[in-house]
Coordinates of C-alpha atoms in Angstrom, one line a residue:
M1 CA 173.3 58.2 -84.4
R2 CA 174.3 54.1 -83.4
I3 CA 176.9 52.9 -85.6
G4 CA 176.6 48.6 -85.4
I5 CA 178.7 46.3 -87.0
F6 CA 180.9 46.7 -89.6
G7 CA 180.3 50.8 -89.5
I8 CA 176.6 50.4 -90.5
E9 CA 174.2 53.3 -88.7
E10 CA 171.5 51.5 -86.7
K11 CA 169.4 54.1 -86.0
G12 CA 165.6 53.5 -86.5
S13 CA 166.7 49.4 -86.9
E14 CA 165.1 46.4 -85.0
R15 CA 168.1 46.1 -83.2
E16 CA 167.8 50.0 -81.9
K17 CA 164.3 48.9 -80.9
F18 CA 165.3 46.2 -79.1
L19 CA 168.0 48.3 -76.8
K20 CA 165.4 50.8 -76.3
L21 CA 162.8 48.3 -75.1
R22 CA 165.7 46.2 -73.1
D23 CA 165.2 47.9 -69.8
G24 CA 162.0 49.9 -69.8
A25 CA 158.6 48.9 -68.5
N26 CA 157.5 46.9 -71.9
S27 CA 161.0 45.2 -72.3
P28 CA 160.8 41.7 -74.2
I29 CA 163.4 40.0 -71.7
V30 CA 161.9 38.6 -69.0
V31 CA 164.3 37.7 -66.0
L32 CA 163.6 34.6 -64.0
Q33 CA 165.1 33.3 -61.2
C34 CA 165.0 30.0 -59.1
Q35 CA 163.8 29.9 -56.0
R36 CA 166.0 27.7 -53.9
T37 CA 169.5 26.9 -54.9
M38 CA 170.4 24.5 -57.5
P39 CA 172.7 21.3 -56.8
N40 CA 176.2 21.6 -58.6
D41 CA 176.9 20.3 -62.2
T42 CA 173.1 18.6 -62.8
A43 CA 171.1 18.4 -65.3
V44 CA 168.3 21.4 -65.0
S45 CA 165.0 22.1 -66.9
L46 CA 163.2 25.7 -68.0
V47 CA 159.4 24.5 -68.3
W48 CA 157.8 26.9 -70.5
D49 CA 154.3 25.8 -69.9
V50 CA 151.3 25.8 -72.0
G51 CA 148.9 29.2 -70.9
I52 CA 151.4 31.8 -70.3
T53 CA 150.5 35.1 -71.9
S54 CA 152.1 37.4 -73.5
V55 CA 151.4 41.8 -73.1
S56 CA 149.4 41.5 -76.3
G57 CA 147.4 38.7 -75.3
V58 CA 149.2 36.1 -76.6
A59 CA 149.2 32.5 -75.3
T60 CA 151.5 29.8 -76.0
R61 CA 149.5 26.8 -77.1
S62 CA 152.3 23.5 -76.5
Q63 CA 154.8 22.8 -73.9
Q64 CA 158.6 24.6 -74.7
R65 CA 161.4 22.6 -72.9
L66 CA 165.0 24.7 -72.1
T67 CA 167.6 22.2 -71.0
F68 CA 170.8 23.1 -69.0
K69 CA 173.5 22.5 -66.7
S70 CA 174.3 23.9 -63.5
R71 CA 177.6 24.9 -62.9
P72 CA 180.4 23.0 -61.1
I73 CA 180.9 22.9 -58.4
F74 CA 183.9 26.3 -56.8
D75 CA 186.8 25.0 -56.4
A76 CA 190.4 25.7 -56.2
K77 CA 193.4 23.7 -57.7
F78 CA 197.0 24.0 -57.5
S79 CA 199.5 23.4 -60.1
C80 CA 203.0 23.9 -60.8
E81 CA 205.9 22.8 -63.4
R82 CA 207.8 19.7 -62.2
V83 CA 210.5 17.6 -64.1
N84 CA 208.6 14.9 -63.3
K85 CA 205.3 13.1 -61.7
D86 CA 206.8 12.2 -58.2
A87 CA 209.0 15.7 -58.3
D88 CA 208.1 19.0 -56.3
C89 CA 208.2 22.4 -57.7
I90 CA 210.3 24.0 -60.6
P91 CA 211.8 27.2 -58.2
V92 CA 212.3 29.0 -61.6
L93 CA 208.7 28.4 -62.4
P94 CA 205.2 30.0 -61.6
L95 CA 203.4 28.3 -59.2
Q96 CA 199.2 28.9 -59.7
L97 CA 196.4 28.7 -58.3
N98 CA 192.9 27.9 -60.5
F99 CA 189.9 28.4 -59.8
S100 CA 186.3 26.8 -61.2
A101 CA 184.6 30.0 -61.3
P102 CA 185.7 33.2 -61.3
V103 CA 186.3 35.1 -57.7
S104 CA 186.2 39.6 -56.8
L105 CA 189.8 41.5 -57.5
E106 CA 189.2 42.2 -53.8
Q107 CA 189.1 38.8 -52.7
A108 CA 192.4 38.1 -55.0
R109 CA 193.8 40.7 -53.5
K110 CA 194.2 39.7 -50.3
I111 CA 195.6 35.9 -51.3
R112 CA 199.1 35.2 -50.1
L113 CA 202.0 32.7 -50.3
I114 CA 203.9 32.6 -47.3
T115 CA 207.4 31.7 -47.2
P116 CA 209.3 29.5 -44.3
K117 CA 210.7 32.7 -43.0
G118 CA 207.1 34.6 -42.5
K119 CA 207.2 37.0 -45.9
A120 CA 204.0 36.8 -47.6
I121 CA 203.9 37.0 -51.4
A122 CA 201.2 38.4 -53.2
P123 CA 199.8 36.9 -56.5
Q124 CA 200.8 38.4 -59.6
L125 CA 197.4 38.9 -61.9
S126 CA 197.1 39.9 -65.9
K127 CA 196.1 43.5 -67.3
D128 CA 193.0 41.6 -68.4
E129 CA 191.6 40.5 -65.1
L130 CA 192.5 43.7 -63.7
K131 CA 190.2 45.6 -66.2
V132 CA 187.5 43.0 -66.2
G133 CA 187.8 43.1 -62.0
A134 CA 187.3 39.4 -62.1
V135 CA 189.8 37.0 -61.8
Q136 CA 190.3 33.2 -62.1
H137 CA 193.7 32.2 -62.0
L138 CA 196.5 33.7 -60.6
N139 CA 200.5 33.2 -60.3
F140 CA 202.9 33.6 -57.3
P141 CA 206.1 35.5 -58.8
T142 CA 209.3 33.4 -59.2
P143 CA 211.9 32.4 -58.7
L144 CA 212.0 31.4 -55.3
P145 CA 214.4 29.2 -52.9
E146 CA 214.9 26.0 -53.4
K147 CA 213.5 22.9 -51.4
S148 CA 211.3 25.1 -49.5
T149 CA 207.8 24.6 -48.0
F150 CA 205.3 27.4 -48.5
K151 CA 201.6 27.6 -47.5
I152 CA 199.1 29.2 -49.7
V153 CA 196.7 31.5 -47.5
L154 CA 193.3 32.1 -48.8
P155 CA 190.1 34.7 -47.8
V156 CA 188.3 33.6 -44.5
D157 CA 184.8 34.2 -46.8
L158 CA 186.0 33.5 -50.7
R159 CA 183.1 32.7 -53.0
D160 CA 182.3 33.4 -56.5
D161 CA 180.9 36.1 -58.4
G162 CA 177.6 33.8 -57.8
G163 CA 178.2 33.9 -54.1
R164 CA 179.3 30.5 -53.6
P165 CA 181.6 29.2 -50.6
L166 CA 184.6 27.2 -51.9
Y167 CA 183.9 23.9 -51.7
N168 CA 187.3 22.5 -51.2
I169 CA 188.2 25.6 -48.3
A170 CA 189.5 22.8 -46.2
R171 CA 192.6 21.9 -47.9
F172 CA 193.8 25.7 -47.4
P173 CA 196.1 27.0 -46.3
L174 CA 197.6 24.5 -48.6
S175 CA 201.0 23.6 -48.6
V176 CA 203.4 23.2 -51.4
R177 CA 207.0 22.0 -52.0
T178 CA 209.7 23.7 -54.2
D179 CA 212.5 21.2 -55.2
E180 CA 216.2 22.1 -56.6
N181 CA 216.5 24.2 -59.9
P182 CA 216.1 21.0 -62.2
P183 CA 219.4 19.8 -64.3
I184 CA 219.9 21.4 -67.5
A185 CA 222.1 20.5 -70.0
K186 CA 221.0 22.4 -72.9
F187 CA 222.3 22.8 -76.4
A188 CA 220.7 26.5 -78.2
A189 CA 218.5 24.8 -80.7
D190 CA 218.0 22.0 -82.4
F191 CA 220.0 22.9 -85.6
G192 CA 222.5 25.9 -85.9
I193 CA 225.1 27.1 -88.0
L194 CA 228.8 28.6 -86.8
E195 CA 230.2 30.4 -88.9
L196 CA 233.7 28.2 -89.7
N197 CA 236.0 32.0 -89.7
A198 CA 233.9 33.9 -86.8
S199 CA 237.0 34.9 -85.4
P200 CA 241.2 34.1 -85.9
S201 CA 242.0 33.7 -82.2
S202 CA 239.9 30.4 -81.1
P203 CA 237.5 27.5 -83.7
P204 CA 233.6 28.1 -83.5
L205 CA 232.0 26.9 -80.5
L206 CA 228.8 25.1 -80.0
P207 CA 227.1 26.8 -76.7
V208 CA 225.6 24.5 -74.2
T209 CA 224.1 25.7 -71.1
L210 CA 225.1 23.8 -68.6
R211 CA 223.5 23.9 -64.3
N212 CA 223.1 21.2 -61.5
V213 CA 225.1 18.2 -63.9
E214 CA 228.3 16.2 -62.9
R215 CA 231.5 17.8 -63.5
D216 CA 232.5 14.9 -65.8
L217 CA 229.4 14.6 -68.3
A218 CA 229.9 12.3 -71.2
G219 CA 229.7 13.1 -74.6
E220 CA 230.9 12.1 -78.3
L221 CA 231.8 13.6 -81.2
T222 CA 234.0 13.4 -84.4
Q223 CA 235.9 16.0 -84.9
S224 CA 237.5 18.2 -81.7
A225 CA 237.7 17.8 -78.6
A226 CA 237.6 20.2 -75.6
S227 CA 239.9 20.1 -72.7
D228 CA 240.1 16.9 -70.1
E229 CA 239.6 19.7 -66.7
T230 CA 236.9 18.4 -64.5
P231 CA 235.3 16.5 -67.9
M232 CA 231.6 16.3 -69.0
P233 CA 231.9 13.0 -71.4
G234 CA 230.2 13.4 -75.1
N235 CA 229.8 12.1 -78.6
I236 CA 230.2 13.5 -81.7
V237 CA 230.2 12.5 -84.8
H238 CA 231.2 14.7 -88.3
G239 CA 230.5 14.4 -91.7
D240 CA 230.7 16.4 -94.7
T241 CA 228.2 15.9 -97.3
D242 CA 225.2 17.2 -97.5
M243 CA 223.0 13.8 -97.9
A244 CA 225.1 12.8 -94.9
A245 CA 223.5 16.0 -93.0
V246 CA 219.9 15.2 -94.5
E247 CA 220.2 11.7 -93.1
W248 CA 221.5 12.6 -90.1
L249 CA 217.9 15.3 -89.7
R250 CA 215.8 12.3 -90.1
R251 CA 217.3 10.4 -87.7
L252 CA 216.8 13.3 -85.1
N253 CA 213.3 13.8 -86.1
A254 CA 212.5 10.0 -85.9
A255 CA 214.2 10.3 -82.3
H256 CA 212.4 13.2 -81.3
E257 CA 209.0 11.4 -81.5
S258 CA 209.8 8.9 -79.4
F259 CA 210.9 10.7 -75.8
E260 CA 211.7 7.0 -74.5
Q261 CA 214.3 7.2 -77.6
I262 CA 215.8 10.4 -76.9
G263 CA 215.9 10.0 -73.2
R264 CA 217.2 6.7 -72.4
N265 CA 219.6 5.7 -75.7
S266 CA 221.9 7.3 -77.3
I267 CA 221.2 8.8 -80.7
F268 CA 224.6 6.9 -82.0
A269 CA 224.4 3.3 -83.4
Q270 CA 227.4 1.1 -83.1
S271 CA 228.6 1.7 -87.0
D272 CA 228.8 5.6 -86.2
K273 CA 232.0 6.6 -86.7
I274 CA 231.9 8.5 -83.8
K275 CA 234.1 10.3 -81.0
S276 CA 234.5 10.9 -77.7
F277 CA 235.2 14.0 -75.7
K278 CA 235.2 15.4 -72.5
L279 CA 233.2 19.0 -71.8
P280 CA 234.7 20.6 -68.9
K281 CA 232.3 22.8 -66.5
P282 CA 234.5 25.3 -65.0
L283 CA 232.5 26.5 -62.0
P284 CA 230.4 24.4 -59.3
S285 CA 228.0 22.1 -60.4
K286 CA 224.7 23.9 -59.9
T287 CA 225.7 26.8 -60.8
F288 CA 224.2 28.5 -64.1
E289 CA 226.5 28.5 -67.2
V290 CA 227.4 28.8 -70.6
V291 CA 230.3 26.8 -72.2
G292 CA 231.5 25.8 -75.9
I293 CA 232.3 23.3 -78.1
P294 CA 235.1 23.8 -80.0
L295 CA 234.2 22.6 -83.9
K296 CA 237.7 23.2 -85.5
E297 CA 237.0 21.4 -89.1
P298 CA 234.3 22.6 -91.7
G299 CA 231.1 20.0 -91.9
F300 CA 228.4 18.8 -90.7
Y301 CA 227.5 18.0 -86.8
V302 CA 226.0 15.8 -84.2
V303 CA 226.4 16.4 -80.8
E304 CA 225.2 14.7 -77.5
L305 CA 226.1 14.8 -74.0
Q306 CA 225.4 12.3 -71.2
S307 CA 224.0 13.0 -68.3
P308 CA 222.7 10.7 -65.9
R309 CA 221.6 13.2 -63.1
L310 CA 219.6 14.7 -65.7
G311 CA 218.0 11.5 -67.0
E312 CA 217.4 10.9 -63.2
A313 CA 215.2 13.9 -63.2
L314 CA 213.4 13.6 -65.7
L315 CA 213.4 9.6 -66.2
A316 CA 214.0 8.7 -62.8
E317 CA 216.6 6.4 -64.2
K318 CA 220.3 7.1 -64.3
R319 CA 220.6 6.8 -67.7

């Protein structure tokens, strides 16, 4: 018994008959292969001409033209995440190698990322590719050392599933370079709620993740301030009405639609009643840490931090 789609029995069906005939001497399937290799990425036509006769003796009376396109060239492309188009690869995010056509699992397992000290790092392969036995995309594990040059080495005779050699094999071994870990001055979310009386010993703290930013980062706020030790400048606006919160959410949403606005200019206008503060970063500037901005009074807050170092990384400008 053969069960088909939706669990319907196919015994005796036309599909079952077809499947039985498929691999037999009287199979209705005819496989054709061109006697020469076709050029890559080229329009091709298969002409089913007049007079081709079936096994039963019925001949075609008109010409049929089946048009298709041959596969693009078989090449390999490297990619990685960067803080801007001119920067090197971010060392904590994957380095990726992408093939335009599948390669065998055996060949993919021979690809290596060579560190400056000569250590060979094997690629990471997905579970789906391991099941299929063919690979088209692979990553190298991270994190990797900062500001270092690596080489991607491929098997000598790398070929795709059609037996084609790699078109851009001359680029390999390919040299790639990591940058320093990018600056981070990141709030936990665009919007959040802090409990006012969560701790009897300290006010509510707005968490901010910092790495590789200035020890004197600027900010502004309208209520409460952090310690002046190793300050990071910031700004805050504090409101106490529902409509104030709604208006600020609208302004923030509009600013987020323009990266130029949110990246280069302050969210605050001269008419806003802002309060400046200094956010301490106790650990060395490159150390990844989470610090808290105390918000002592109830209400709605909009908080902004200022990091020219982060601006330079993202926008190539110290703003």
